[in-house]
Coordinates of C-alpha atoms and ligand atoms in Angstrom, one line a residue:
M1 CA 29.8 9.9 35.4
T2 CA 26.5 7.5 35.4
D3 CA 24.4 7.2 31.8
R4 CA 20.9 9.0 32.5
P5 CA 18.3 6.1 32.1
H6 CA 17.5 6.6 28.8
T7 CA 12.9 6.8 28.5
P8 CA 11.3 5.4 25.5
V9 CA 9.9 7.8 23.5
L10 CA 7.0 5.6 22.7
D11 CA 6.2 5.6 26.2
R12 CA 4.6 8.5 26.0
V13 CA 2.8 8.0 23.1
T14 CA -0.5 6.7 23.7
Y15 CA -2.4 9.3 20.9
P16 CA -1.3 11.1 17.9
A17 CA -1.6 14.4 20.1
D18 CA 1.3 13.2 21.9
L19 CA 3.5 13.0 18.7
R20 CA 2.7 16.6 18.1
R21 CA 4.5 18.0 21.3
L22 CA 7.6 15.9 19.7
T23 CA 10.6 17.6 18.5
D24 CA 11.6 16.8 15.1
H25 CA 14.5 14.7 16.4
E26 CA 12.0 12.6 19.0
L27 CA 10.1 11.6 16.4
K28 CA 12.9 10.0 14.8
Q29 CA 13.5 7.9 17.9
C30 CA 10.0 7.1 18.4
A31 CA 9.9 5.8 14.9
D32 CA 12.9 3.5 15.7
E33 CA 11.2 2.4 19.0
L34 CA 7.6 1.8 17.3
R35 CA 9.3 -0.2 14.8
A36 CA 10.5 -2.8 17.2
E37 CA 7.6 -2.7 19.2
T38 CA 6.2 -4.1 16.0
I39 CA 8.2 -6.9 14.9
S40 CA 8.1 -7.6 18.6
A41 CA 4.5 -7.7 18.7
V42 CA 4.1 -9.8 15.3
S43 CA 7.1 -11.8 16.2
E44 CA 4.6 -13.5 18.9
T45 CA 0.7 -12.8 16.9
G46 CA 1.9 -13.4 13.2
G47 CA 0.5 -11.1 10.1
H48 CA 1.7 -8.5 8.0
L49 CA 5.4 -7.6 8.8
G50 CA 7.0 -6.3 5.9
S51 CA 4.4 -3.9 4.7
S52 CA 4.3 -2.3 8.1
L53 CA 8.0 -1.9 8.4
G54 CA 7.9 0.0 5.2
V55 CA 5.9 3.0 6.6
V56 CA 6.7 3.1 10.4
E57 CA 8.3 6.7 9.0
L58 CA 5.8 7.4 7.5
T59 CA 3.0 6.4 10.0
V60 CA 4.7 8.8 12.5
A61 CA 5.0 11.9 10.2
I62 CA 1.5 11.9 9.1
H63 CA 0.2 11.6 12.2
A64 CA 2.5 14.2 13.7
V65 CA 1.5 16.8 11.1
F66 CA -1.9 15.9 10.2
N67 CA -4.5 16.7 12.7
T68 CA -5.9 12.8 13.3
P69 CA -8.7 11.6 13.5
Y70 CA -10.5 14.6 12.7
D71 CA -8.4 14.7 9.3
K72 CA -9.1 11.3 7.9
L73 CA -6.2 9.0 7.0
V74 CA -7.1 6.2 5.0
W75 CA -5.1 3.0 4.6
D76 CA -5.2 1.2 1.1
V77 CA -5.5 -2.8 2.7
G78 CA -5.0 -2.0 5.7
H79 CA -2.7 -4.7 6.6
Q80 CA 0.2 -2.3 6.5
C81 CA -1.2 -0.1 9.6
Y82 CA -0.4 -2.0 12.9
P83 CA 2.8 0.8 13.5
H84 CA -0.7 3.0 13.0
K85 CA -2.7 0.7 15.8
I86 CA 0.2 1.2 18.0
V87 CA 0.3 4.7 18.3
T88 CA -3.4 5.0 18.0
G89 CA -4.3 4.1 21.0
R90 CA -4.3 0.5 21.0
R91 CA -0.7 -0.5 21.9
D92 CA -2.0 -2.3 25.0
R93 CA -4.4 -4.4 22.7
I94 CA -1.4 -4.9 19.8
R95 CA -0.3 -8.3 20.6
T96 CA -3.7 -9.5 20.7
L97 CA -4.1 -9.0 16.5
R98 CA -5.9 -11.8 14.3
Q99 CA -6.7 -13.5 17.8
K100 CA -10.3 -13.9 19.1
D101 CA -11.7 -10.7 20.3
G102 CA -8.3 -9.0 19.7
L103 CA -7.9 -6.2 17.4
S104 CA -8.4 -6.7 13.5
G105 CA -5.3 -6.9 10.9
F106 CA -6.6 -4.6 8.9
T107 CA -8.4 -1.0 9.7
K108 CA -11.8 -1.3 11.1
R109 CA -14.4 2.0 12.0
S110 CA -15.8 0.2 15.4
E111 CA -12.3 -0.3 16.2
S112 CA -11.2 3.2 16.7
D113 CA -12.4 7.0 15.2
Y114 CA -8.6 7.2 14.3
D115 CA -9.4 4.2 11.0
P116 CA -11.9 6.2 9.4
F117 CA -13.0 4.1 7.0
G118 CA -12.5 -0.3 6.8
A119 CA -10.0 -2.1 4.9
A120 CA -8.3 -5.3 3.6
H121 CA -9.5 -5.9 -0.1
S122 CA -6.6 -3.2 -2.4
S123 CA -7.3 -0.1 -4.1
T124 CA -10.1 1.5 -2.3
S125 CA -8.1 4.6 -0.5
I126 CA -8.5 7.2 -2.8
S127 CA -11.9 6.9 -3.6
A128 CA -12.9 6.4 0.1
A129 CA -10.8 9.7 0.8
L130 CA -12.1 11.6 -1.8
G131 CA -15.7 10.8 -0.8
F132 CA -14.2 12.2 2.6
A133 CA -12.6 15.3 1.2
M134 CA -16.1 15.7 -0.9
A135 CA -17.7 15.7 2.5
R136 CA -16.2 18.2 4.0
E137 CA -16.4 20.7 0.6
M138 CA -19.9 19.7 1.0
G139 CA -20.3 21.3 5.2
Q140 CA -19.7 18.6 7.1
A141 CA -17.5 18.4 10.2
T142 CA -13.8 16.6 9.0
G143 CA -10.6 17.6 7.7
D144 CA -7.9 16.8 5.5
A145 CA -8.5 13.1 3.1
I146 CA -4.7 11.9 3.2
A147 CA -4.7 7.8 1.5
V148 CA -1.7 6.2 1.6
I149 CA -1.8 3.3 -1.0
G150 CA 0.9 1.3 -2.4
D151 CA 2.6 1.2 -5.8
G152 CA 1.1 -2.8 -6.3
S153 CA -2.6 -1.5 -5.4
I154 CA -2.6 1.4 -7.5
S155 CA -1.9 -1.1 -10.2
A156 CA -5.8 -1.8 -9.6
G157 CA -8.7 0.4 -12.0
M158 CA -10.4 1.1 -9.1
A159 CA -7.3 3.6 -8.2
Y160 CA -8.0 5.0 -11.2
E161 CA -11.4 5.6 -11.5
A162 CA -10.8 7.8 -8.3
L163 CA -7.5 9.2 -10.0
N164 CA -9.9 10.4 -12.8
N165 CA -12.2 11.6 -10.5
A166 CA -10.4 13.7 -7.6
G167 CA -8.1 15.0 -10.5
H168 CA -11.5 16.2 -12.8
I169 CA -13.0 17.7 -9.0
G170 CA -9.9 19.8 -8.5
R171 CA -10.8 19.5 -4.6
R172 CA -7.8 19.2 -1.7
L173 CA -7.7 15.7 -1.4
F174 CA -4.1 14.0 -0.3
V175 CA -2.8 11.1 -1.6
I176 CA 0.5 9.1 -0.7
L177 CA 2.2 6.8 -3.6
N178 CA 3.6 4.4 -0.7
D179 CA 6.1 2.4 -3.3
N180 CA 8.3 -0.4 -2.2
D181 CA 8.5 -1.1 -5.4
M182 CA 7.2 -5.2 -4.0
S183 CA 3.4 -6.1 -4.4
I184 CA 3.6 -9.8 -2.2
A185 CA 5.7 -10.8 -5.1
P186 CA 8.0 -7.9 -7.3
P187 CA 4.8 -6.3 -9.3
T188 CA 4.3 -6.4 -13.1
G189 CA 3.0 -4.3 -15.4
A190 CA 3.6 -1.0 -17.2
M191 CA 2.8 1.2 -14.4
S192 CA 4.9 -0.3 -12.4
S193 CA 8.3 0.3 -14.9
Y194 CA 6.8 3.2 -15.4
L195 CA 7.0 4.4 -11.2
A196 CA 10.6 2.5 -11.1
G197 CA 11.5 5.1 -13.8
L198 CA 10.1 7.9 -11.2
A199 CA 11.5 6.5 -8.6
K200 CA 15.0 7.2 -10.4
N201 CA 14.6 10.4 -11.1
S202 CA 15.4 12.7 -9.1
P203 CA 16.3 12.2 -5.3
L204 CA 15.9 16.2 -5.0
A205 CA 12.1 16.3 -4.0
A206 CA 12.8 19.1 -0.8
L207 CA 14.6 21.6 -3.5
K208 CA 12.1 20.8 -6.4
D209 CA 9.1 21.8 -3.4
I210 CA 11.0 25.1 -3.0
A211 CA 10.9 26.0 -6.5
D212 CA 7.4 24.9 -6.7
G213 CA 6.5 27.0 -3.9
V214 CA 9.0 30.4 -4.9
A215 CA 7.3 29.8 -8.5
A216 CA 3.3 29.7 -7.1
H217 CA 4.1 33.3 -6.2
L218 CA 6.8 34.9 -9.6
P219 CA 4.3 37.2 -12.0
E220 CA 3.7 35.3 -15.0
P221 CA 7.6 35.9 -17.0
L222 CA 9.6 35.2 -14.6
R223 CA 7.5 32.0 -13.2
Q224 CA 8.2 30.6 -16.8
G225 CA 11.7 31.5 -16.3
A226 CA 11.6 29.5 -12.2
E227 CA 9.6 26.5 -14.1
R228 CA 12.6 25.7 -16.6
A229 CA 15.4 26.1 -13.0
R230 CA 13.0 24.1 -11.9
E231 CA 12.9 21.6 -14.1
L232 CA 17.1 22.1 -14.3
V233 CA 16.8 21.4 -10.5
T234 CA 14.6 18.5 -10.6
G235 CA 14.8 16.8 -13.9
H236 CA 11.4 16.9 -14.3
Q237 CA 9.8 18.1 -17.2
K238 CA 6.5 20.6 -16.2
S239 CA 3.5 17.8 -16.2
A240 CA 5.6 15.3 -16.8
T241 CA 4.2 13.2 -14.3
L242 CA 0.7 11.2 -15.4
F243 CA -0.2 12.4 -12.0
E244 CA 0.1 15.6 -13.6
H245 CA -2.0 14.8 -16.6
L246 CA -4.4 13.7 -14.7
G247 CA -4.8 16.6 -12.6
F248 CA -2.7 16.5 -9.3
T249 CA 0.9 18.3 -8.2
Y250 CA 3.1 15.7 -8.0
I251 CA 5.5 16.0 -5.2
G252 CA 8.9 13.7 -5.0
P253 CA 10.1 11.0 -4.7
V254 CA 10.8 11.5 -2.0
D255 CA 13.3 9.4 1.1
G256 CA 10.5 7.3 2.8
H257 CA 12.0 6.8 5.8
N258 CA 13.4 10.3 5.9
M259 CA 11.7 11.9 9.0
A260 CA 13.2 15.0 8.2
E261 CA 12.1 15.0 4.5
L262 CA 9.3 13.7 5.6
L263 CA 8.0 16.2 7.7
N264 CA 9.4 19.0 5.6
V265 CA 7.1 17.8 2.1
L266 CA 4.2 16.9 4.6
R267 CA 4.5 20.1 5.8
S268 CA 4.9 22.1 3.1
A269 CA 2.2 20.1 0.9
K270 CA 0.2 20.7 4.0
A271 CA 0.9 24.0 4.1
R272 CA 0.3 25.2 0.7
A273 CA -2.1 22.2 -1.5
T274 CA -4.9 24.0 -3.2
G275 CA -6.8 20.5 -5.2
P276 CA -5.4 17.3 -5.1
V277 CA -1.3 16.4 -4.7
L278 CA 0.1 12.9 -5.1
I279 CA 3.6 12.7 -2.7
H280 CA 5.7 9.7 -4.0
A281 CA 7.3 8.4 -1.0
V282 CA 10.0 5.6 -2.0
T283 CA 10.1 3.1 0.8
V284 CA 11.9 -0.6 1.6
K285 CA 9.3 -2.9 2.1
G286 CA 10.3 -4.8 5.6
K287 CA 12.5 -2.1 6.1
G288 CA 14.8 -2.3 9.6
Y289 CA 14.6 -5.8 10.1
A290 CA 17.5 -7.5 8.2
P291 CA 15.3 -11.4 7.7
A292 CA 12.8 -9.6 5.9
E293 CA 14.4 -6.6 4.3
L294 CA 16.4 -10.2 2.7
S295 CA 14.1 -12.6 2.4
D296 CA 11.8 -12.9 -1.2
D297 CA 8.6 -11.8 0.3
C298 CA 9.7 -9.3 2.3
Y299 CA 8.4 -10.7 5.3
H300 CA 4.6 -9.7 3.7
G301 CA 3.2 -12.2 5.9
V302 CA 5.0 -14.3 9.1
N303 CA 4.1 -16.5 11.4
K304 CA 4.9 -16.2 14.6
F305 CA 8.8 -15.8 14.2
D306 CA 12.1 -15.6 16.2
V307 CA 13.1 -12.0 16.4
A308 CA 16.9 -12.6 17.2
T309 CA 17.1 -15.1 13.8
G310 CA 13.5 -14.7 12.0
V311 CA 13.0 -17.9 11.7
Q312 CA 9.2 -18.5 11.8
K313 CA 7.1 -21.2 13.1
K314 CA 5.9 -24.1 10.8
S315 CA 1.9 -24.0 10.2
T316 CA 2.0 -26.5 7.4
P317 CA -0.7 -28.7 8.1
N318 CA 0.6 -32.7 7.2
A319 CA -1.8 -33.2 4.6
P320 CA -1.5 -32.0 0.9
A321 CA -2.8 -28.5 0.5
Y322 CA -5.1 -27.1 -2.0
T323 CA -2.9 -24.9 -3.9
N324 CA 0.2 -27.4 -4.0
V325 CA -2.2 -30.6 -5.7
F326 CA -3.9 -27.3 -8.5
G327 CA -0.2 -25.6 -9.0
E328 CA 1.5 -29.5 -9.8
C329 CA -1.7 -30.7 -11.8
L330 CA -1.9 -27.6 -14.2
K331 CA 1.9 -28.4 -14.8
R332 CA 1.3 -31.6 -16.1
H333 CA -1.7 -30.7 -17.9
A334 CA 0.3 -27.9 -19.4
E335 CA 3.0 -30.0 -20.6
G336 CA 0.3 -31.8 -22.8
D337 CA -1.7 -28.8 -24.5
S338 CA -0.3 -25.2 -25.1
R339 CA -3.6 -24.0 -25.1
I340 CA -3.7 -23.8 -21.5
V341 CA -2.8 -20.8 -19.6
G342 CA -2.8 -19.4 -16.0
I343 CA -4.3 -16.2 -14.9
T344 CA -3.4 -14.5 -11.8
A345 CA -3.8 -10.9 -10.0
A346 CA -0.4 -10.0 -8.3
M347 CA -0.8 -13.3 -6.4
P348 CA 1.1 -16.7 -7.9
G349 CA 2.4 -17.7 -4.5
G350 CA -0.7 -18.1 -3.2
T351 CA -2.5 -19.1 -5.5
G352 CA -0.4 -22.0 -6.7
L353 CA 0.0 -20.5 -10.4
N354 CA 3.7 -19.9 -9.4
I355 CA 4.5 -23.5 -10.4
L356 CA 3.8 -23.8 -13.7
Q357 CA 5.2 -20.0 -13.5
K358 CA 8.4 -21.5 -13.2
A359 CA 8.3 -24.4 -15.4
M360 CA 6.9 -22.3 -18.9
P361 CA 6.8 -18.7 -17.6
G362 CA 5.6 -17.6 -20.8
R363 CA 2.1 -19.4 -20.0
V364 CA 1.7 -17.3 -17.0
F365 CA 0.0 -13.8 -17.0
D366 CA 0.5 -11.6 -13.4
V367 CA -2.1 -9.4 -14.6
G368 CA -1.2 -6.9 -11.3
I369 CA -4.7 -6.8 -8.5
A370 CA -6.5 -6.4 -11.5
E371 CA -9.0 -9.6 -10.5
Q372 CA -11.7 -7.1 -13.3
H373 CA -9.9 -7.9 -15.9
A374 CA -8.0 -10.9 -14.9
V375 CA -11.8 -12.4 -15.3
T376 CA -12.5 -10.6 -18.7
F377 CA -9.1 -11.9 -20.3
A378 CA -9.5 -14.9 -19.7
A379 CA -12.9 -14.6 -21.2
G380 CA -11.3 -13.3 -24.1
M381 CA -7.8 -16.1 -25.0
A382 CA -10.7 -18.5 -24.5
A383 CA -12.8 -17.0 -26.9
G384 CA -9.3 -16.3 -29.2
G385 CA -9.2 -20.8 -28.9
M386 CA -7.1 -20.7 -25.5
R387 CA -7.7 -22.6 -22.8
P388 CA -7.4 -20.2 -19.4
F389 CA -7.2 -21.6 -15.6
C390 CA -8.0 -17.9 -13.4
A391 CA -7.1 -19.0 -10.3
I392 CA -8.2 -16.3 -7.5
Y393 CA -9.5 -16.3 -4.1
S394 CA -12.8 -16.6 -3.4
S395 CA -12.6 -13.1 -1.3
F396 CA -11.0 -11.3 -4.4
L397 CA -12.8 -12.7 -7.1
Q398 CA -16.1 -11.3 -5.6
R399 CA -14.7 -8.1 -7.3
G400 CA -14.8 -9.5 -10.7
Y401 CA -18.7 -11.4 -9.9
D402 CA -20.2 -9.5 -12.9
Q403 CA -17.1 -10.4 -15.4
V404 CA -17.7 -14.1 -14.3
V405 CA -21.5 -13.6 -15.4
H406 CA -21.7 -11.3 -18.1
D407 CA -17.7 -11.9 -20.0
V408 CA -17.5 -15.7 -18.8
A409 CA -20.8 -17.2 -18.1
L410 CA -23.8 -15.6 -20.6
Q411 CA -21.5 -16.4 -23.6
N412 CA -20.3 -20.3 -22.4
L413 CA -16.6 -19.5 -22.8
P414 CA -14.1 -22.2 -21.3
V415 CA -12.5 -20.1 -18.5
R416 CA -11.7 -22.0 -15.4
F417 CA -12.1 -20.7 -12.2
M418 CA -9.2 -22.4 -9.5
I419 CA -10.9 -20.4 -6.0
D420 CA -9.7 -20.7 -2.9
R421 CA -9.4 -20.1 0.3
A422 CA -13.1 -20.1 1.1
G423 CA -13.5 -21.2 4.4
L424 CA -12.6 -20.2 7.7
V425 CA -8.4 -18.9 8.5
G426 CA -6.0 -17.6 10.8
A427 CA -4.0 -19.8 12.6
Ligands
TPP1 C1 -8.7 -6.4 -4.1 C2 -7.6 -7.3 -3.8 N1 -6.7 -8.5 -4.3 C3 -5.4 -9.3 -3.5 C4 -5.3 -8.5 -1.9 C5 -4.5 -9.6 -1.6 N2 -3.2 -8.3 -1.4 C6 -3.0 -7.9 0.1 S1 -1.6 -7.0 0.1 C7 -1.6 -7.3 -1.6 C8 -0.1 -6.9 -1.9 C9 0.0 -4.8 -2.0 O1 0.6 -4.6 -2.9 P1 1.3 -2.7 -2.6 O2 0.3 -2.0 -2.0 O3 2.5 -2.6 -2.5 O4 1.8 -2.4 -0.7 P2 2.4 -3.3 0.4 O5 2.6 -5.0 0.7 O6 4.0 -3.6 -1.0 O7 3.4 -2.3 0.9 C10 -2.8 -8.1 -2.2 C11 -1.9 -8.0 -3.8 C12 -6.1 -7.4 -1.8 N3 -6.1 -7.6 -0.4 N4 -7.0 -7.2 -2.7

């Protein structure tokens, strides 16, 4: 008997409508092939690999369950959208990623109807998705709104401003928290610890979901009993999570790489939701590619690389990098002046503050992706007698512009800004 030739399922998928014709089993196979295609493409172009590999199953499941592009899928930052681009009509151009005249490395409205909202700077997705949801409520021809946001990106103030507003408005909206317990560097902050606690809580998402569904249809006394049963099943108390206190229905944690579980949860959430829902998906950054899973940064951003070994092509110039010169210099000054501290918004490595952090861990503050807070925090420290060095890329400091003016400059406070990456980027 001869083996039947293996036809890749991915070859039958140009647009999400093609995914919706596949069986659940084929969707899983499609995700595996999509992962391989993403690795192969990024090995030729370089780019954000780890984040994209972490959302392969989510990408397939969301497009299979929701009716994109009528339903609006908003990726936070957009650096994890390569698998999304491959299944939304751009597979033939995926190897032009981040090249001149090629595909953008982020979502971009002018590139595709499947990119309803552009991004690159983090923590905007919930606000934008809520905007789409309200446009729908006010009669515009647009469907469900789904934001996918990482545990790093949900550390920024804007995300909370949006959750606060969404919980108050109370309209149907889906927020998928893609929790890989990583930002670019390991995440810091109280919220990060809180999410890690939730992620450990209960793997019984599907059961919880079923318990919720049953409870909702029972008369009051029975419902209370069912809710107690649900607590026993899930380990969660009713309204135990922060998200529930803010007015969201919380579903999770769910295994973000288990296609059957994802499809089940997304389908039932889609069928039942009447208000805002937060789905907590636990994922692995770099999933399915050993060199990425094993590296410290999970291959957040890579140069071109060899797929078999994971070894990246070197792109380091011979001249000393600004980042290292700054990092070493600050460390020398800090040794002689105990008032000197470094402040970074989730980018200790990118800004060079990791050099001081390694030498004197207590003298560097990683505040999470929170540039506005970083600047005013530095201002407060300066007013309190310290000598803070606030190291933020020029593009992200845009977000702290008012704080630079209002909290630092107008009060003439001694905060030093180390502003990097103001020029053209890319190899
Ligand atoms: C306002 C802003 N600050 C910093 C960055 C740089 N940045 C890009 S991705 C990233 C980490 C995001 O972490 P997370 O949301 O958990 O997604 P993951 O990469 O882990 O999938 C950071 C800090 C940014 N894009 N925008």
